[in-house]
Structure formats: structure tokens, C-alpha cells
Amino acid sequence: MATIALRLAMLHEQCLSLNIVVYTACCDVKILAPLQYQERISLIAQQEQPEQICRDLTEALTGGHVHSPSIKLCLNNMNALKPLDQCSLTRSERNVLIHLYSGLSLTEIAKLLNRSIKTISAHKCSIMRKLGVHCDAELFRIAQRDALLAGGIADVTYAPERPLVAGL
């Protein structure tokens, strides 16, 4: 299914006048999330009531951008992930998250903090479990949404040797 989503995104880019309707039983956020921002791709869930499906298809086929209620609920649940301030991250976990967010790899963080890469990896797994996320994208979305760097970087005594933004 993920391959199909990628192909749809490519088709969306190549055929600028084509409206695409995805009629699916899939509610996997990892698959649907990249498609939600495509202007001419409508996402309609098969589990909707027939009347709802008819309304959504009519709007989508006349040029509208539609996400059926079940799809919206699924995508909104992704946005309702636990805020950082409601999670009991340890200081070490918070430092690892800050370094991950600033662009360092697990290996670089391990060297920087004089820890085993397995320890850093365990911290990352613990962070993801506590925050209720399943992939790096969700993890970074929470960190960005909750302005992790604004409130947490003062605790960390690290300045990157290389610029994090190209050209700086």
C-alpha cells in the first residue's frame, strides 16, 4: 500500500490537471499522511455510510479536495499525540531528543555523551514509547510542535562542530 501511495504522489506531480480519488479501507496514518496535503488527491474511506460516500465522491469528482470523516479522524488522531510536557522524560532522554532534533545521528550522540550507541538507542525507544509515536517523523513533529528547543536546549552543553543549516 505504501508503494501505491508513493506512485499516487508521483502521478499527482506529473499530471497537474488530474483529480485523484483514493477509495480505501486503509486507515494507516503512515500511508495516508503523505497524501493528505496533495491538493488534487481526495481520500474516501470505504467504511463510510453510502450517503457520505456519494457526497464525498461527488465533491471530489467536481474538483474538490475531500477527506471523508473516517480519514479525517484517523489523521487527526495522528495530530493528537501526547505533548512533551505531559510525558515523564528523564533528563537523559530529553537530551537525546534535543540532539536528535538538532540533526545528530545516534552514533554522534553516543560519542558526544560518552555512552554506548545501544544506550542512546534504548533512550530513543523509551522516548518513542512514552510519547506514543511509531516513527521518527511523528517524534520530530512532537518536538517541533512543542518547541522542544526553546525550552530545553539550555540544559544541554553542546554546540555542533558543523553548522546544522547549510551555508552557515
PDB file of C-alpha atoms in Angstrom:
ATOM      1  CA  MET A   1       0.000   0.000   0.000  1.00  0.00           C
ATOM      2  CA  ALA A   2       2.860   2.401   0.768  1.00  0.00           C
ATOM      3  CA  THR A   3       4.196   1.836  -2.749  1.00  0.00           C
ATOM      4  CA  ILE A   4       0.798   2.729  -4.150  1.00  0.00           C
ATOM      5  CA  ALA A   5       0.754   5.935  -2.085  1.00  0.00           C
ATOM      6  CA  LEU A   6       4.175   6.855  -3.470  1.00  0.00           C
ATOM      7  CA  ARG A   7       3.006   6.189  -7.026  1.00  0.00           C
ATOM      8  CA  LEU A   8      -0.084   8.326  -6.448  1.00  0.00           C
ATOM      9  CA  ALA A   9       2.061  11.188  -5.188  1.00  0.00           C
ATOM     10  CA  MET A  10       4.274  10.882  -8.291  1.00  0.00           C
ATOM     11  CA  LEU A  11       1.207  10.789 -10.558  1.00  0.00           C
ATOM     12  CA  HIS A  12      -0.109  13.876  -8.752  1.00  0.00           C
ATOM     13  CA  GLU A  13       3.102  15.730  -9.631  1.00  0.00           C
ATOM     14  CA  GLN A  14       3.182  14.585 -13.266  1.00  0.00           C
ATOM     15  CA  CYS A  15      -0.465  15.135 -14.220  1.00  0.00           C
ATOM     16  CA  LEU A  16      -1.300  18.594 -12.984  1.00  0.00           C
ATOM     17  CA  SER A  17      -4.897  18.569 -14.246  1.00  0.00           C
ATOM     18  CA  LEU A  18      -5.806  15.132 -12.868  1.00  0.00           C
ATOM     19  CA  ASN A  19      -8.014  14.840  -9.775  1.00  0.00           C
ATOM     20  CA  ILE A  20      -7.335  11.549  -7.981  1.00  0.00           C
ATOM     21  CA  VAL A  21      -9.823   9.795  -5.709  1.00  0.00           C
ATOM     22  CA  VAL A  22      -8.455   7.163  -3.336  1.00  0.00           C
ATOM     23  CA  TYR A  23     -11.308   4.916  -2.186  1.00  0.00           C
ATOM     24  CA  THR A  24      -9.759   2.782   0.509  1.00  0.00           C
ATOM     25  CA  ALA A  25     -10.294   0.612   3.563  1.00  0.00           C
ATOM     26  CA  CYS A  26      -6.847   1.635   4.806  1.00  0.00           C
ATOM     27  CA  CYS A  27      -6.580   3.828   7.895  1.00  0.00           C
ATOM     28  CA  ASP A  28      -2.817   3.522   8.305  1.00  0.00           C
ATOM     29  CA  VAL A  29      -1.583   7.024   9.081  1.00  0.00           C
ATOM     30  CA  LYS A  30       1.897   6.233   7.772  1.00  0.00           C
ATOM     31  CA  ILE A  31       0.379   5.621   4.347  1.00  0.00           C
ATOM     32  CA  LEU A  32      -2.321   8.301   4.326  1.00  0.00           C
ATOM     33  CA  ALA A  33      -0.407  11.184   5.916  1.00  0.00           C
ATOM     34  CA  PRO A  34       1.799  11.970   2.892  1.00  0.00           C
ATOM     35  CA  LEU A  35      -1.285  12.073   0.663  1.00  0.00           C
ATOM     36  CA  GLN A  36      -3.321  14.405   2.879  1.00  0.00           C
ATOM     37  CA  TYR A  37      -1.552  17.549   1.667  1.00  0.00           C
ATOM     38  CA  GLN A  38      -1.804  16.791  -2.055  1.00  0.00           C
ATOM     39  CA  GLU A  39      -4.281  19.307  -3.453  1.00  0.00           C
ATOM     40  CA  ARG A  40      -5.844  17.050  -6.070  1.00  0.00           C
ATOM     41  CA  ILE A  41      -5.931  13.786  -4.103  1.00  0.00           C
ATOM     42  CA  SER A  42      -9.133  13.037  -2.220  1.00  0.00           C
ATOM     43  CA  LEU A  43      -9.202  10.295   0.413  1.00  0.00           C
ATOM     44  CA  ILE A  44     -12.502   8.458   0.892  1.00  0.00           C
ATOM     45  CA  ALA A  45     -12.944   5.593   3.359  1.00  0.00           C
ATOM     46  CA  GLN A  46     -14.887   2.520   2.268  1.00  0.00           C
ATOM     47  CA  GLN A  47     -16.366   2.155   5.752  1.00  0.00           C
ATOM     48  CA  GLU A  48     -18.407   5.374   5.453  1.00  0.00           C
ATOM     49  CA  GLN A  49     -22.178   5.309   5.062  1.00  0.00           C
ATOM     50  CA  PRO A  50     -23.276   5.095   1.392  1.00  0.00           C
ATOM     51  CA  GLU A  51     -24.778   8.591   1.537  1.00  0.00           C
ATOM     52  CA  GLN A  52     -21.496  10.028   2.848  1.00  0.00           C
ATOM     53  CA  ILE A  53     -19.507   8.200   0.169  1.00  0.00           C
ATOM     54  CA  CYS A  54     -21.838   9.582  -2.501  1.00  0.00           C
ATOM     55  CA  ARG A  55     -21.427  13.170  -1.208  1.00  0.00           C
ATOM     56  CA  ASP A  56     -17.647  12.824  -0.943  1.00  0.00           C
ATOM     57  CA  LEU A  57     -17.308  11.282  -4.416  1.00  0.00           C
ATOM     58  CA  THR A  58     -19.491  13.986  -5.946  1.00  0.00           C
ATOM     59  CA  GLU A  59     -17.382  16.729  -4.395  1.00  0.00           C
ATOM     60  CA  ALA A  60     -14.093  15.021  -5.284  1.00  0.00           C
ATOM     61  CA  LEU A  61     -15.075  14.383  -8.899  1.00  0.00           C
ATOM     62  CA  THR A  62     -16.148  18.004  -9.364  1.00  0.00           C
ATOM     63  CA  GLY A  63     -12.716  19.238  -8.373  1.00  0.00           C
ATOM     64  CA  GLY A  64     -12.989  19.395  -4.610  1.00  0.00           C
ATOM     65  CA  HIS A  65     -10.389  18.206  -2.124  1.00  0.00           C
ATOM     66  CA  VAL A  66     -12.101  15.712   0.184  1.00  0.00           C
ATOM     67  CA  HIS A  67     -11.141  13.646   3.202  1.00  0.00           C
ATOM     68  CA  SER A  68     -14.038  11.528   4.424  1.00  0.00           C
ATOM     69  CA  PRO A  69     -14.895  11.680   8.158  1.00  0.00           C
ATOM     70  CA  SER A  70     -13.155   8.373   8.971  1.00  0.00           C
ATOM     71  CA  ILE A  71      -9.991   9.509   7.206  1.00  0.00           C
ATOM     72  CA  LYS A  72     -10.101  12.893   8.986  1.00  0.00           C
ATOM     73  CA  LEU A  73     -10.485  11.137  12.333  1.00  0.00           C
ATOM     74  CA  CYS A  74      -7.529   8.902  11.572  1.00  0.00           C
ATOM     75  CA  LEU A  75      -5.347  11.845  10.512  1.00  0.00           C
ATOM     76  CA  ASN A  76      -6.475  13.991  13.472  1.00  0.00           C
ATOM     77  CA  ASN A  77      -5.537  11.213  15.883  1.00  0.00           C
ATOM     78  CA  MET A  78      -2.027  11.480  14.493  1.00  0.00           C
ATOM     79  CA  ASN A  79      -2.026  15.172  15.399  1.00  0.00           C
ATOM     80  CA  ALA A  80      -3.322  14.412  18.902  1.00  0.00           C
ATOM     81  CA  LEU A  81      -0.130  12.731  20.046  1.00  0.00           C
ATOM     82  CA  LYS A  82       0.909  13.346  23.658  1.00  0.00           C
ATOM     83  CA  PRO A  83       2.559  16.710  24.315  1.00  0.00           C
ATOM     84  CA  LEU A  84       6.095  16.576  25.705  1.00  0.00           C
ATOM     85  CA  ASP A  85       5.135  18.324  28.929  1.00  0.00           C
ATOM     86  CA  GLN A  86       2.667  15.531  29.745  1.00  0.00           C
ATOM     87  CA  CYS A  87       5.345  12.844  29.448  1.00  0.00           C
ATOM     88  CA  SER A  88       7.835  11.930  32.118  1.00  0.00           C
ATOM     89  CA  LEU A  89      11.005  12.007  30.046  1.00  0.00           C
ATOM     90  CA  THR A  90      14.185  11.688  32.053  1.00  0.00           C
ATOM     91  CA  ARG A  91      16.867  14.326  31.667  1.00  0.00           C
ATOM     92  CA  SER A  92      18.947  11.880  29.600  1.00  0.00           C
ATOM     93  CA  GLU A  93      16.010  11.078  27.326  1.00  0.00           C
ATOM     94  CA  ARG A  94      15.268  14.767  26.884  1.00  0.00           C
ATOM     95  CA  ASN A  95      18.914  15.458  25.985  1.00  0.00           C
ATOM     96  CA  VAL A  96      18.892  12.630  23.443  1.00  0.00           C
ATOM     97  CA  LEU A  97      15.680  14.011  21.928  1.00  0.00           C
ATOM     98  CA  ILE A  98      17.154  17.506  21.713  1.00  0.00           C
ATOM     99  CA  HIS A  99      20.257  16.183  19.958  1.00  0.00           C
ATOM    100  CA  LEU A 100      18.160  14.078  17.579  1.00  0.00           C
ATOM    101  CA  TYR A 101      16.049  17.124  16.786  1.00  0.00           C
ATOM    102  CA  SER A 102      19.159  19.191  16.113  1.00  0.00           C
ATOM    103  CA  GLY A 103      20.233  16.718  13.444  1.00  0.00           C
ATOM    104  CA  LEU A 104      22.706  14.396  15.135  1.00  0.00           C
ATOM    105  CA  SER A 105      22.705  10.669  14.453  1.00  0.00           C
ATOM    106  CA  LEU A 106      22.535   8.084  17.242  1.00  0.00           C
ATOM    107  CA  THR A 107      26.255   7.399  16.743  1.00  0.00           C
ATOM    108  CA  GLU A 108      27.139  11.093  17.034  1.00  0.00           C
ATOM    109  CA  ILE A 109      25.039  11.450  20.184  1.00  0.00           C
ATOM    110  CA  ALA A 110      26.686   8.368  21.711  1.00  0.00           C
ATOM    111  CA  LYS A 111      30.162   9.812  21.068  1.00  0.00           C
ATOM    112  CA  LEU A 112      29.153  13.235  22.352  1.00  0.00           C
ATOM    113  CA  LEU A 113      27.663  11.903  25.590  1.00  0.00           C
ATOM    114  CA  ASN A 114      30.272   9.172  26.098  1.00  0.00           C
ATOM    115  CA  ARG A 115      27.607   6.480  26.050  1.00  0.00           C
ATOM    116  CA  SER A 116      27.109   3.244  24.168  1.00  0.00           C
ATOM    117  CA  ILE A 117      25.071   3.519  20.977  1.00  0.00           C
ATOM    118  CA  LYS A 118      22.823   0.839  22.496  1.00  0.00           C
ATOM    119  CA  THR A 119      22.144   3.120  25.475  1.00  0.00           C
ATOM    120  CA  ILE A 120      21.251   6.013  23.174  1.00  0.00           C
ATOM    121  CA  SER A 121      19.071   3.710  21.077  1.00  0.00           C
ATOM    122  CA  ALA A 122      17.327   2.490  24.247  1.00  0.00           C
ATOM    123  CA  HIS A 123      16.686   6.126  25.250  1.00  0.00           C
ATOM    124  CA  LYS A 124      15.183   6.809  21.827  1.00  0.00           C
ATOM    125  CA  CYS A 125      12.938   3.716  22.075  1.00  0.00           C
ATOM    126  CA  SER A 126      11.842   4.788  25.553  1.00  0.00           C
ATOM    127  CA  ILE A 127      11.093   8.321  24.324  1.00  0.00           C
ATOM    128  CA  MET A 128       9.004   6.987  21.449  1.00  0.00           C
ATOM    129  CA  ARG A 129       7.098   4.624  23.754  1.00  0.00           C
ATOM    130  CA  LYS A 130       6.389   7.375  26.305  1.00  0.00           C
ATOM    131  CA  LEU A 131       5.223   9.772  23.589  1.00  0.00           C
ATOM    132  CA  GLY A 132       3.151   7.116  21.833  1.00  0.00           C
ATOM    133  CA  VAL A 133       4.878   7.504  18.472  1.00  0.00           C
ATOM    134  CA  HIS A 134       5.896   4.831  15.986  1.00  0.00           C
ATOM    135  CA  CYS A 135       8.266   6.579  13.601  1.00  0.00           C
ATOM    136  CA  ASP A 136      10.865   9.347  13.519  1.00  0.00           C
ATOM    137  CA  ALA A 137       8.535  11.712  11.642  1.00  0.00           C
ATOM    138  CA  GLU A 138       5.993  11.644  14.483  1.00  0.00           C
ATOM    139  CA  LEU A 139       8.780  12.104  17.021  1.00  0.00           C
ATOM    140  CA  PHE A 140      10.114  15.205  15.248  1.00  0.00           C
ATOM    141  CA  ARG A 141       6.610  16.565  14.759  1.00  0.00           C
ATOM    142  CA  ILE A 142       6.033  16.475  18.529  1.00  0.00           C
ATOM    143  CA  ALA A 143       9.422  18.025  19.238  1.00  0.00           C
ATOM    144  CA  GLN A 144       8.730  20.812  16.765  1.00  0.00           C
ATOM    145  CA  ARG A 145       5.117  21.311  17.854  1.00  0.00           C
ATOM    146  CA  ASP A 146       6.076  21.610  21.500  1.00  0.00           C
ATOM    147  CA  ALA A 147       9.035  23.909  20.786  1.00  0.00           C
ATOM    148  CA  LEU A 148      11.438  21.476  22.415  1.00  0.00           C
ATOM    149  CA  LEU A 149      14.473  23.547  21.578  1.00  0.00           C
ATOM    150  CA  ALA A 150      13.042  26.741  23.004  1.00  0.00           C
ATOM    151  CA  GLY A 151      12.549  25.225  26.436  1.00  0.00           C
ATOM    152  CA  GLY A 152      15.158  22.510  26.648  1.00  0.00           C
ATOM    153  CA  ILE A 153      18.385  23.473  24.954  1.00  0.00           C
ATOM    154  CA  ALA A 154      19.636  25.446  27.964  1.00  0.00           C
ATOM    155  CA  ASP A 155      20.141  22.161  29.814  1.00  0.00           C
ATOM    156  CA  VAL A 156      22.462  20.858  27.117  1.00  0.00           C
ATOM    157  CA  THR A 157      26.077  21.939  26.847  1.00  0.00           C
ATOM    158  CA  TYR A 158      26.650  21.178  23.197  1.00  0.00           C
ATOM    159  CA  ALA A 159      27.379  23.393  20.266  1.00  0.00           C
ATOM    160  CA  PRO A 160      27.676  21.494  16.986  1.00  0.00           C
ATOM    161  CA  GLU A 161      31.085  21.469  15.324  1.00  0.00           C
ATOM    162  CA  ARG A 162      29.463  21.772  11.935  1.00  0.00           C
ATOM    163  CA  PRO A 163      26.596  24.116  11.102  1.00  0.00           C
ATOM    164  CA  LEU A 164      23.171  22.500  11.188  1.00  0.00           C
ATOM    165  CA  VAL A 165      21.976  24.675   8.329  1.00  0.00           C
ATOM    166  CA  ALA A 166      23.921  24.553   5.093  1.00  0.00           C
ATOM    167  CA  GLY A 167      25.819  27.732   4.383  1.00  0.00           C
ATOM    168  CA  LEU A 168      26.072  28.956   7.974  1.00  0.00           C
TER     169      LEU A 168
END
